[in-house]
Amino acid sequence: MDKEFIDLKQFQMKGALSPRTIAAAVVAFLVLVLLFTSWYQVGAESVGVVLRLGKYHRTTLPGLHFKIPFGIEVVSIVATERQLKVEFGFRTISAGVRTVYSEGRFEDESLMLTGDLNVADVQWTVQYRISDPYKYLFRIRNVEDTFLDMSQAVMREIVGDRTVNEVLTIGRTELAIAAQTGLQVLADKYETGIRVDQVILQDITPPDPVKPSFNEVNQAQQDKERMINLARAEYNLAVPAARGEADQMIRQAEGYSIDRVNRALGEAARFTSLLEEYRRAPAVTRRRIYIETMSQLLPKIGRKLIIDKDSQNIIPLLQLGKEGGSQ
Amino acid sequence: MNITRYGYVLIGVALVILITISSGFFIVNETQQVIITQFGRPVGEAITEPGVHFKLPFIQRALFFDKRFLEWDGDRNQIPTKDKRFIWVDTFARWRITDPLRFYERLRDEQLAQSRLDDIIDGATRDAVANHDLLQLVRSSNREVVVDSSVEEKDIASVLAEIETGRTAIMEKIKEVAQARTADLGLEVIDVRFKRIDYNNDVRMNVYQRMIAERNRIAQRFRSEGLGDSSRIRGEKERDLQVITSEAYRTSQELIGKADAEATSIYARAYGRDPSFYEFLKTMESYPDAFDKDSWLILSTDGEFFRYLTGTNP
C-alpha cells in the first residue's frame, strides 16, 4: 500500500511535468520574448539603424517602431542630433555657470612642436556630430578612439607648419579653421560618418618654463610705451609754455612800438601846432616861452645871486660855500 | 507512458533537426566577412555580402573576420633624425583585411597581424625618420607665414625655412613601404600618420633655453628702442624751445627797431621844419630839470628876465 501511495505521488509529480505543461511554458516564454523584442523606441535626438538578418535594411526616425522579433531584426540607436565634444590638453570636471577644470596637466596632449622647432602648449576642443549613422556603426572599428588619434594628428600637423608666434597670437583663427578643415577631410577619408562642427582653440600658451620670458616681452613693450609717453609729456609741458612766453615777448615789443610811435606822433603834432603859432608872431612867442620857463625855473633854484651889470670884482670875493641869499 | 516516451523522442528529433539546421546557415552582418573551411582547409571565395548564407552543417565551419577599417597604434619610439636629434615618434595606422582567405593562410588571426604590423610599420618609420632632418618631419608645406610686425623683425626667424619633402610626403612614403611589405598578407595598409612627434627631455630643455634667449633679445630691443625714442623726443624739445625763444627775440627786436626808426623819422620831419625853434624850445623845456635847490646860479641884471629889476625901462 505504501509503495502504491508513493508511486502515485511520483506519478502525480511526473504528471506536473507533462509535455503539455512544458509546451505551455515554452509558449509563454516565447510570447514574452516576442513582446520585448518586437518594439523599440527611438529618442528625439536619435535614429534607429535596423539590420535584418545581418544586412542593413532601413533607418527609422524618432518614435515608437516595430521590428521583426526574435533577433531577426536588430536595431542600433545612434544619437545623430546631439552635439558631442572631445577635449585635448585639458579636462572639464563639471560644466555649469562656473565651469570647473581639472588641475592636472595633460602635456602629452598639449605640448607640440611648431614649424620653427619651438614648443607650444595648445589646448583645444572638437565639437562634432554623427552625420552618417551607417558609416559610424559599420565602417570603422573603435570610431571614437580613431577620431581622437586623427584629431591629435591633424592639429600637430597644422601647428607644425606655423611659427610659434603665429600659433600664440595672430594665427589663432586661421589655425582653428585649418584644423577643422583638415580634420573633416580626414574624417571623410576614413569614412567615419562624423561631421566636424567646430574646432575651438582654448588656451594656447608657451610651455611653463618659457612663460616668464614671454611675459617679459610684453612688459618690455609696455616699458617702451611708458618711456616714450613720459618724454612726450615733458615736451608738451615745455614747448607750449615757451610759445606763450614768446608771444608775450612779441606783444610787449608791439606795445612798445605803438607807444613809441604814438608818442612821437603826439610830440610832433604838438611841435607842429606850436610852430604855426610861432610863425605868426615869432618874437612875442619866443619871449613868452622864455619868461614862462624862467618863472618856473627860478623858484626851484635854492641859491641865486643877481649881480648888477656894472659891479665888478664881487664874484672873486664871494665864498660860495656859505649860505647866501639874494641881495 | 508510451505517449511520454513518444513525446520525448519527438522533442529529441526536433532538437537534432534544429541543431543541424542552425549549423547549416549563418548570418553575416555589416561589419563582418567570412570564409568557409572544410576540415581545416578553406573552400570557396570569401563571403562579404551581409545577410543569411548557407553551408554544409558540421563539416564546414564559418570563420568570421572584421570587414571594417581596423586600427593599429604603435608604441612611441625614440628615433634619431638625420640631423642627429633624438625625438619621440608615435604613429598610428588604419588597415583592412582585404583578402580574408589569404589573411587566414598567412596570419591566422588578428593578433599575429598586429604583431607583424608592429615590425613592418615601426621599421618603415624608423628608416624614414633617420633619413630626414627634423624640419622635414615637422613641417608639411611651404606656406606663407603671417608676420606680426610689432614683434618679429630682426631678432627671431619670422620666416619658415623651405622644405623639400615634408611631413605629408614622408607619411605617404612610410605607407607605401608598409603596403609593399604587406602585399601578400591579405591586408591593406590604408594610412599611416604621425600622431605625435616630440623632443626627448634633453633636447627639450635646450629648445626652451633657446626660446628664452630669443624672447630676452626681443625684450631688450624694446627697452633700448624706448630709451632711444624718448631721448630723441627730449632732444626735439630742447631744439624747439631754442627755436621758439630765438625767433621771438628776433621778431620783437625787429619790431622795436622799426618803431624806433619810425619815431625818429617822425621827429625829424617835424623838428626839421624849424631846427632853431626846436633847439630854443627844447632848451627851455630842459632848464627846470637841470637845476635843483642846491644849485648855485649867478645871474646878471643884464639878462632878459632880470633887467626890469633896475627900472621899468633899462
mmCIF file of C-alpha atoms in Angstrom, chain A:
data_model
loop_
_atom_site.group_PDB
_atom_site.id
_atom_site.type_symbol
_atom_site.label_atom_id
_atom_site.label_comp_id
_atom_site.label_asym_id
_atom_site.label_seq_id
_atom_site.Cartn_x
_atom_site.Cartn_y
_atom_site.Cartn_z
ATOM 1 C CA MET A 1 0.000 0.000 0.000
ATOM 2 C CA ASP A 2 2.742 2.481 0.907
ATOM 3 C CA LYS A 3 4.591 1.743 -2.267
ATOM 4 C CA GLU A 4 1.495 2.437 -4.275
ATOM 5 C CA PHE A 5 0.984 5.661 -2.421
ATOM 6 C CA ILE A 6 4.482 6.778 -3.216
ATOM 7 C CA ASP A 7 4.221 5.664 -6.761
ATOM 8 C CA LEU A 8 1.052 7.612 -7.106
ATOM 9 C CA LYS A 9 2.670 10.734 -5.825
ATOM 10 C CA GLN A 10 5.645 10.287 -8.066
ATOM 11 C CA PHE A 11 3.291 9.690 -10.871
ATOM 12 C CA GLN A 12 1.438 12.836 -9.983
ATOM 13 C CA MET A 13 4.684 14.886 -9.880
ATOM 14 C CA LYS A 14 5.736 13.415 -13.174
ATOM 15 C CA GLY A 15 2.353 14.427 -14.374
ATOM 16 C CA ALA A 16 3.214 18.005 -13.386
ATOM 17 C CA LEU A 17 5.983 17.881 -15.958
ATOM 18 C CA SER A 18 3.790 16.594 -18.675
ATOM 19 C CA PRO A 19 4.619 17.578 -22.236
ATOM 20 C CA ARG A 20 1.646 19.852 -22.333
ATOM 21 C CA THR A 21 2.863 21.910 -19.389
ATOM 22 C CA ILE A 22 6.308 22.167 -20.847
ATOM 23 C CA ALA A 23 4.847 23.233 -24.139
ATOM 24 C CA ALA A 24 2.687 25.791 -22.387
ATOM 25 C CA ALA A 25 5.684 27.191 -20.519
ATOM 26 C CA VAL A 26 7.734 27.419 -23.667
ATOM 27 C CA VAL A 27 4.924 29.145 -25.492
ATOM 28 C CA ALA A 28 4.509 31.616 -22.642
ATOM 29 C CA PHE A 29 8.235 32.293 -22.683
ATOM 30 C CA LEU A 30 8.209 32.821 -26.421
ATOM 31 C CA VAL A 31 5.314 35.250 -26.144
ATOM 32 C CA LEU A 32 7.287 37.287 -23.643
ATOM 33 C CA VAL A 33 10.340 37.330 -25.911
ATOM 34 C CA LEU A 34 8.089 38.366 -28.750
ATOM 35 C CA LEU A 35 6.730 41.268 -26.774
ATOM 36 C CA PHE A 36 10.115 42.529 -25.684
ATOM 37 C CA THR A 37 11.898 42.146 -28.971
ATOM 38 C CA SER A 38 9.277 43.378 -31.369
ATOM 39 C CA TRP A 39 9.025 47.025 -30.443
ATOM 40 C CA TYR A 40 11.578 49.728 -29.719
ATOM 41 C CA GLN A 41 11.673 53.429 -29.094
ATOM 42 C CA VAL A 42 13.899 55.965 -30.816
ATOM 43 C CA GLY A 43 14.595 59.151 -28.867
ATOM 44 C CA ALA A 44 14.142 62.630 -30.326
ATOM 45 C CA GLU A 45 17.829 63.192 -30.982
ATOM 46 C CA SER A 46 18.489 59.770 -32.485
ATOM 47 C CA VAL A 47 17.756 57.465 -35.335
ATOM 48 C CA GLY A 48 17.458 53.708 -35.366
ATOM 49 C CA VAL A 49 19.525 51.617 -37.763
ATOM 50 C CA VAL A 50 17.847 48.295 -38.446
ATOM 51 C CA LEU A 51 19.698 45.191 -39.629
ATOM 52 C CA ARG A 52 17.599 42.370 -40.913
ATOM 53 C CA LEU A 53 19.430 39.074 -40.655
ATOM 54 C CA GLY A 54 22.676 40.950 -40.511
ATOM 55 C CA LYS A 55 22.044 43.083 -43.537
ATOM 56 C CA TYR A 56 21.192 46.770 -43.376
ATOM 57 C CA HIS A 57 17.513 47.222 -44.000
ATOM 58 C CA ARG A 58 16.314 50.663 -43.031
ATOM 59 C CA THR A 59 16.827 53.745 -40.837
ATOM 60 C CA THR A 60 13.945 54.782 -38.607
ATOM 61 C CA LEU A 61 13.143 58.221 -37.282
ATOM 62 C CA PRO A 62 12.270 59.154 -33.690
ATOM 63 C CA GLY A 63 9.254 57.497 -32.216
ATOM 64 C CA LEU A 64 7.870 54.070 -31.448
ATOM 65 C CA HIS A 65 8.559 51.383 -34.019
ATOM 66 C CA PHE A 66 8.074 47.697 -34.517
ATOM 67 C CA LYS A 67 10.553 45.197 -35.794
ATOM 68 C CA ILE A 68 10.612 41.550 -36.524
ATOM 69 C CA PRO A 69 11.310 39.861 -33.225
ATOM 70 C CA PHE A 70 13.480 37.003 -32.150
ATOM 71 C CA GLY A 71 16.653 38.685 -33.288
ATOM 72 C CA ILE A 72 15.758 38.609 -36.936
ATOM 73 C CA GLU A 73 15.845 42.362 -36.952
ATOM 74 C CA VAL A 74 18.381 44.151 -34.709
ATOM 75 C CA VAL A 75 18.316 47.884 -34.009
ATOM 76 C CA SER A 76 21.194 50.191 -33.101
ATOM 77 C CA ILE A 77 20.216 53.615 -31.769
ATOM 78 C CA VAL A 78 22.530 56.420 -32.829
ATOM 79 C CA ALA A 79 22.237 59.979 -31.477
ATOM 80 C CA THR A 80 22.659 61.991 -34.655
ATOM 81 C CA GLU A 81 21.284 65.283 -33.421
ATOM 82 C CA ARG A 82 23.321 65.554 -30.270
ATOM 83 C CA GLN A 83 26.487 67.593 -30.451
ATOM 84 C CA LEU A 84 29.388 65.662 -28.983
ATOM 85 C CA LYS A 85 32.635 67.013 -27.715
ATOM 86 C CA VAL A 86 36.197 65.866 -27.078
ATOM 87 C CA GLU A 87 38.817 67.855 -25.199
ATOM 88 C CA PHE A 88 42.558 67.868 -25.721
ATOM 89 C CA GLY A 89 45.135 69.202 -23.306
ATOM 90 C CA PHE A 90 42.630 69.824 -20.521
ATOM 91 C CA ARG A 91 39.532 68.294 -18.958
ATOM 92 C CA THR A 92 36.307 69.833 -17.787
ATOM 93 C CA ILE A 93 35.309 68.338 -14.458
ATOM 94 C CA SER A 94 31.881 69.908 -14.261
ATOM 95 C CA ALA A 95 30.261 72.336 -16.615
ATOM 96 C CA GLY A 96 27.847 74.922 -15.407
ATOM 97 C CA VAL A 97 27.525 78.568 -14.515
ATOM 98 C CA ARG A 98 31.083 78.375 -13.312
ATOM 99 C CA THR A 99 32.841 75.572 -15.112
ATOM 100 C CA VAL A 100 35.418 73.601 -13.187
ATOM 101 C CA TYR A 101 38.510 72.375 -14.983
ATOM 102 C CA SER A 102 40.894 69.698 -13.913
ATOM 103 C CA GLU A 103 44.067 70.915 -12.231
ATOM 104 C CA GLY A 104 46.102 68.263 -13.936
ATOM 105 C CA ARG A 105 48.403 68.934 -16.838
ATOM 106 C CA PHE A 106 47.776 66.963 -19.931
ATOM 107 C CA GLU A 107 51.079 67.764 -21.515
ATOM 108 C CA ASP A 108 51.098 64.583 -23.535
ATOM 109 C CA GLU A 109 48.239 66.034 -25.490
ATOM 110 C CA SER A 110 49.024 69.716 -25.302
ATOM 111 C CA LEU A 111 52.762 70.189 -25.931
ATOM 112 C CA MET A 112 53.631 70.194 -29.585
ATOM 113 C CA LEU A 113 56.367 71.272 -31.961
ATOM 114 C CA THR A 114 55.933 74.349 -34.103
ATOM 115 C CA GLY A 115 57.311 74.942 -37.567
ATOM 116 C CA ASP A 116 60.290 76.880 -36.254
ATOM 117 C CA LEU A 117 61.130 73.927 -33.986
ATOM 118 C CA ASN A 118 59.887 75.656 -30.869
ATOM 119 C CA VAL A 119 57.339 74.214 -28.447
ATOM 120 C CA ALA A 120 53.829 75.452 -27.739
ATOM 121 C CA ASP A 121 51.127 74.353 -25.303
ATOM 122 C CA VAL A 122 47.868 74.021 -27.205
ATOM 123 C CA GLN A 123 44.508 73.159 -25.644
ATOM 124 C CA TRP A 124 41.541 72.634 -27.873
ATOM 125 C CA THR A 125 38.089 71.150 -28.215
ATOM 126 C CA VAL A 126 36.457 69.383 -31.129
ATOM 127 C CA GLN A 127 32.702 69.584 -31.431
ATOM 128 C CA TYR A 128 31.197 67.060 -33.775
ATOM 129 C CA ARG A 129 28.077 65.237 -34.760
ATOM 130 C CA ILE A 130 27.330 61.854 -36.220
ATOM 131 C CA SER A 131 26.107 62.687 -39.665
ATOM 132 C CA ASP A 132 26.069 59.231 -41.260
ATOM 133 C CA PRO A 133 24.980 56.584 -38.753
ATOM 134 C CA TYR A 134 25.576 53.712 -41.161
ATOM 135 C CA LYS A 135 29.208 54.610 -41.642
ATOM 136 C CA TYR A 136 29.603 55.440 -37.983
ATOM 137 C CA LEU A 137 28.415 51.965 -36.984
ATOM 138 C CA PHE A 138 29.771 49.736 -39.660
ATOM 139 C CA ARG A 139 32.780 51.197 -41.380
ATOM 140 C CA ILE A 140 35.386 51.592 -38.669
ATOM 141 C CA ARG A 141 36.087 49.670 -35.548
ATOM 142 C CA ASN A 142 36.527 51.900 -32.471
ATOM 143 C CA VAL A 143 35.385 55.061 -34.194
ATOM 144 C CA GLU A 144 35.800 57.234 -31.108
ATOM 145 C CA ASP A 145 39.424 56.211 -30.492
ATOM 146 C CA THR A 146 40.228 56.646 -34.145
ATOM 147 C CA PHE A 147 38.703 60.101 -34.072
ATOM 148 C CA LEU A 148 40.854 61.059 -31.078
ATOM 149 C CA ASP A 149 44.000 59.914 -32.873
ATOM 150 C CA MET A 150 43.004 61.749 -36.021
ATOM 151 C CA SER A 151 42.336 64.986 -34.130
ATOM 152 C CA GLN A 152 45.739 64.921 -32.500
ATOM 153 C CA ALA A 153 47.494 64.068 -35.736
ATOM 154 C CA VAL A 154 45.772 66.858 -37.662
ATOM 155 C CA MET A 155 46.354 69.525 -35.011
ATOM 156 C CA ARG A 156 50.031 68.661 -34.706
ATOM 157 C CA GLU A 157 50.459 68.648 -38.452
ATOM 158 C CA ILE A 158 48.960 72.111 -38.733
ATOM 159 C CA VAL A 159 50.816 73.580 -35.751
ATOM 160 C CA GLY A 160 53.974 72.062 -37.171
ATOM 161 C CA ASP A 161 53.583 74.271 -40.198
ATOM 162 C CA ARG A 162 53.416 77.543 -38.300
ATOM 163 C CA THR A 163 55.780 79.680 -36.274
ATOM 164 C CA VAL A 164 55.316 79.794 -32.536
ATOM 165 C CA ASN A 165 54.328 83.431 -32.781
ATOM 166 C CA GLU A 166 51.554 82.700 -35.254
ATOM 167 C CA VAL A 167 50.206 79.999 -33.005
ATOM 168 C CA LEU A 168 50.324 82.129 -29.874
ATOM 169 C CA THR A 169 48.961 85.357 -31.273
ATOM 170 C CA ILE A 170 47.914 86.348 -34.738
ATOM 171 C CA GLY A 171 47.372 82.955 -36.358
ATOM 172 C CA ARG A 172 44.805 81.527 -33.946
ATOM 173 C CA THR A 173 41.719 81.941 -36.076
ATOM 174 C CA GLU A 174 43.440 80.634 -39.147
ATOM 175 C CA LEU A 175 44.735 77.700 -37.124
ATOM 176 C CA ALA A 176 41.257 76.737 -35.916
ATOM 177 C CA ILE A 177 39.829 76.858 -39.404
ATOM 178 C CA ALA A 178 42.683 74.873 -40.895
ATOM 179 C CA ALA A 179 42.312 72.255 -38.157
ATOM 180 C CA GLN A 180 38.600 71.950 -38.756
ATOM 181 C CA THR A 181 39.014 71.623 -42.496
ATOM 182 C CA GLY A 182 41.856 69.150 -42.207
ATOM 183 C CA LEU A 183 40.022 67.027 -39.667
ATOM 184 C CA GLN A 184 36.891 66.907 -41.778
ATOM 185 C CA VAL A 185 38.870 65.843 -44.829
ATOM 186 C CA LEU A 186 40.466 63.036 -42.832
ATOM 187 C CA ALA A 187 37.143 62.048 -41.244
ATOM 188 C CA ASP A 188 35.634 61.700 -44.677
ATOM 189 C CA LYS A 189 38.620 59.790 -45.988
ATOM 190 C CA TYR A 190 38.383 57.320 -43.124
ATOM 191 C CA GLU A 191 34.610 57.048 -43.674
ATOM 192 C CA THR A 192 33.835 57.798 -40.055
ATOM 193 C CA GLY A 193 30.413 59.275 -40.716
ATOM 194 C CA ILE A 194 31.372 62.165 -38.455
ATOM 195 C CA ARG A 195 30.794 65.783 -39.291
ATOM 196 C CA VAL A 196 33.174 68.183 -37.548
ATOM 197 C CA ASP A 197 31.120 71.163 -36.418
ATOM 198 C CA GLN A 198 33.907 73.221 -34.992
ATOM 199 C CA VAL A 199 37.427 73.133 -33.659
ATOM 200 C CA ILE A 200 37.676 75.580 -30.769
ATOM 201 C CA LEU A 201 41.086 76.635 -29.533
ATOM 202 C CA GLN A 202 41.256 77.185 -25.794
ATOM 203 C CA ASP A 203 44.458 78.316 -24.101
ATOM 204 C CA ILE A 204 47.471 78.462 -26.338
ATOM 205 C CA THR A 205 50.495 79.370 -24.298
ATOM 206 C CA PRO A 206 54.231 78.905 -24.311
ATOM 207 C CA PRO A 207 55.445 75.985 -22.199
ATOM 208 C CA ASP A 208 55.698 76.758 -18.489
ATOM 209 C CA PRO A 209 59.493 77.191 -18.239
ATOM 210 C CA VAL A 210 59.377 79.732 -21.063
ATOM 211 C CA LYS A 211 56.322 81.696 -19.958
ATOM 212 C CA PRO A 212 58.196 84.250 -17.811
ATOM 213 C CA SER A 213 60.341 85.387 -20.707
ATOM 214 C CA PHE A 214 57.285 85.739 -22.934
ATOM 215 C CA ASN A 215 55.684 87.905 -20.260
ATOM 216 C CA GLU A 216 58.926 89.820 -20.130
ATOM 217 C CA VAL A 217 58.442 90.781 -23.770
ATOM 218 C CA ASN A 218 55.009 92.203 -23.011
ATOM 219 C CA GLN A 219 56.456 94.024 -20.054
ATOM 220 C CA ALA A 220 59.224 95.470 -22.203
ATOM 221 C CA GLN A 221 56.721 96.620 -24.780
ATOM 222 C CA GLN A 222 54.822 98.464 -22.095
ATOM 223 C CA ASP A 223 58.021 99.917 -20.702
ATOM 224 C CA LYS A 224 58.894 101.270 -24.112
ATOM 225 C CA GLU A 225 55.481 102.917 -24.422
ATOM 226 C CA ARG A 226 55.811 104.359 -20.968
ATOM 227 C CA MET A 227 59.227 105.888 -21.648
ATOM 228 C CA ILE A 228 58.033 107.449 -24.864
ATOM 229 C CA ASN A 229 54.918 108.844 -23.229
ATOM 230 C CA LEU A 230 56.988 110.338 -20.450
ATOM 231 C CA ALA A 231 59.228 112.145 -22.929
ATOM 232 C CA ARG A 232 56.223 113.357 -24.881
ATOM 233 C CA ALA A 233 54.632 114.685 -21.718
ATOM 234 C CA GLU A 234 57.764 116.653 -20.945
ATOM 235 C CA TYR A 235 57.701 118.063 -24.435
ATOM 236 C CA ASN A 236 54.062 119.022 -24.143
ATOM 237 C CA LEU A 237 54.762 120.723 -20.857
ATOM 238 C CA ALA A 238 57.731 122.805 -22.001
ATOM 239 C CA VAL A 239 57.040 123.784 -25.564
ATOM 240 C CA PRO A 240 53.588 125.366 -25.257
ATOM 241 C CA ALA A 241 54.806 127.324 -22.233
ATOM 242 C CA ALA A 242 57.744 128.562 -24.248
ATOM 243 C CA ARG A 243 55.416 129.537 -27.055
ATOM 244 C CA GLY A 244 53.345 131.505 -24.585
ATOM 245 C CA GLU A 245 56.384 133.361 -23.356
ATOM 246 C CA ALA A 246 57.492 134.024 -26.905
ATOM 247 C CA ASP A 247 54.117 135.517 -27.707
ATOM 248 C CA GLN A 248 54.353 137.679 -24.652
ATOM 249 C CA MET A 249 57.753 138.952 -25.729
ATOM 250 C CA ILE A 250 56.407 139.879 -29.117
ATOM 251 C CA ARG A 251 53.325 141.519 -27.690
ATOM 252 C CA GLN A 252 55.495 143.603 -25.435
ATOM 253 C CA ALA A 253 57.571 144.695 -28.379
ATOM 254 C CA GLU A 254 54.413 145.526 -30.267
ATOM 255 C CA GLY A 255 53.195 147.543 -27.325
ATOM 256 C CA TYR A 256 56.458 149.430 -27.124
ATOM 257 C CA SER A 257 56.288 150.100 -30.853
ATOM 258 C CA ILE A 258 52.867 151.602 -30.707
ATOM 259 C CA ASP A 259 53.740 153.606 -27.647
ATOM 260 C CA ARG A 260 56.895 154.976 -29.205
ATOM 261 C CA VAL A 261 55.262 155.885 -32.474
ATOM 262 C CA ASN A 262 52.249 157.446 -30.825
ATOM 263 C CA ARG A 263 54.447 159.394 -28.514
ATOM 264 C CA ALA A 264 56.460 160.613 -31.455
ATOM 265 C CA LEU A 265 53.330 161.491 -33.374
ATOM 266 C CA GLY A 266 51.946 163.298 -30.382
ATOM 267 C CA GLU A 267 55.083 165.318 -29.765
ATOM 268 C CA ALA A 268 55.493 166.051 -33.440
ATOM 269 C CA ALA A 269 51.934 167.279 -33.652
ATOM 270 C CA ARG A 270 52.415 169.462 -30.590
ATOM 271 C CA PHE A 271 55.562 170.933 -32.048
ATOM 272 C CA THR A 272 53.900 171.483 -35.402
ATOM 273 C CA SER A 273 50.968 173.398 -33.974
ATOM 274 C CA LEU A 274 53.316 175.363 -31.761
ATOM 275 C CA LEU A 275 55.433 176.113 -34.768
ATOM 276 C CA GLU A 276 52.472 177.515 -36.662
ATOM 277 C CA GLU A 277 51.682 179.864 -33.828
ATOM 278 C CA TYR A 278 55.339 180.818 -33.623
ATOM 279 C CA ARG A 279 55.461 181.583 -37.306
ATOM 280 C CA ARG A 280 52.641 184.060 -36.843
ATOM 281 C CA ALA A 281 54.402 186.036 -34.088
ATOM 282 C CA PRO A 282 57.935 184.787 -33.596
ATOM 283 C CA ALA A 283 59.421 187.408 -31.276
ATOM 284 C CA VAL A 284 56.488 187.521 -28.919
ATOM 285 C CA THR A 285 56.225 183.780 -28.738
ATOM 286 C CA ARG A 286 59.907 183.395 -28.009
ATOM 287 C CA ARG A 287 59.744 185.953 -25.192
ATOM 288 C CA ARG A 288 56.667 184.389 -23.722
ATOM 289 C CA ILE A 289 58.155 180.963 -23.642
ATOM 290 C CA TYR A 290 61.351 182.325 -22.111
ATOM 291 C CA ILE A 291 59.567 184.148 -19.322
ATOM 292 C CA GLU A 292 57.312 181.161 -18.570
ATOM 293 C CA THR A 293 60.275 178.923 -18.318
ATOM 294 C CA MET A 294 62.181 181.254 -16.042
ATOM 295 C CA SER A 295 59.297 181.752 -13.716
ATOM 296 C CA GLN A 296 59.060 178.010 -13.440
ATOM 297 C CA LEU A 297 62.773 177.534 -13.057
ATOM 298 C CA LEU A 298 63.902 180.220 -10.617
ATOM 299 C CA PRO A 299 61.791 179.161 -7.621
ATOM 300 C CA LYS A 300 63.405 175.815 -7.863
ATOM 301 C CA ILE A 301 66.896 177.070 -7.576
ATOM 302 C CA GLY A 302 67.909 177.349 -3.983
ATOM 303 C CA ARG A 303 70.780 179.799 -4.286
ATOM 304 C CA LYS A 304 70.637 182.689 -6.624
ATOM 305 C CA LEU A 305 72.849 185.680 -6.948
ATOM 306 C CA ILE A 306 71.818 188.567 -9.152
ATOM 307 C CA ILE A 307 74.601 190.999 -9.806
ATOM 308 C CA ASP A 308 74.254 194.357 -11.300
ATOM 309 C CA LYS A 309 75.947 194.562 -14.616
ATOM 310 C CA ASP A 310 78.059 197.431 -13.527
ATOM 311 C CA SER A 311 79.528 195.887 -10.435
ATOM 312 C CA GLN A 312 82.743 194.127 -10.698
ATOM 313 C CA ASN A 313 85.110 192.050 -8.647
ATOM 314 C CA ILE A 314 82.453 190.770 -6.427
ATOM 315 C CA ILE A 315 82.493 187.293 -7.657
ATOM 316 C CA PRO A 316 86.033 186.600 -6.595
ATOM 317 C CA LEU A 317 85.200 187.792 -3.087
ATOM 318 C CA LEU A 318 82.213 185.577 -2.628
ATOM 319 C CA GLN A 319 82.613 182.494 -0.607
ATOM 320 C CA LEU A 320 80.329 180.377 -2.473
ATOM 321 C CA GLY A 321 80.291 177.714 0.104
ATOM 322 C CA LYS A 322 78.297 179.746 2.600
ATOM 323 C CA GLU A 323 74.616 180.070 2.725
ATOM 324 C CA GLY A 324 73.755 183.279 0.848
ATOM 325 C CA GLY A 325 70.542 184.843 -0.015
ATOM 326 C CA SER A 326 69.643 187.213 -2.718
ATOM 327 C CA GLN A 327 70.790 190.753 -2.223
#
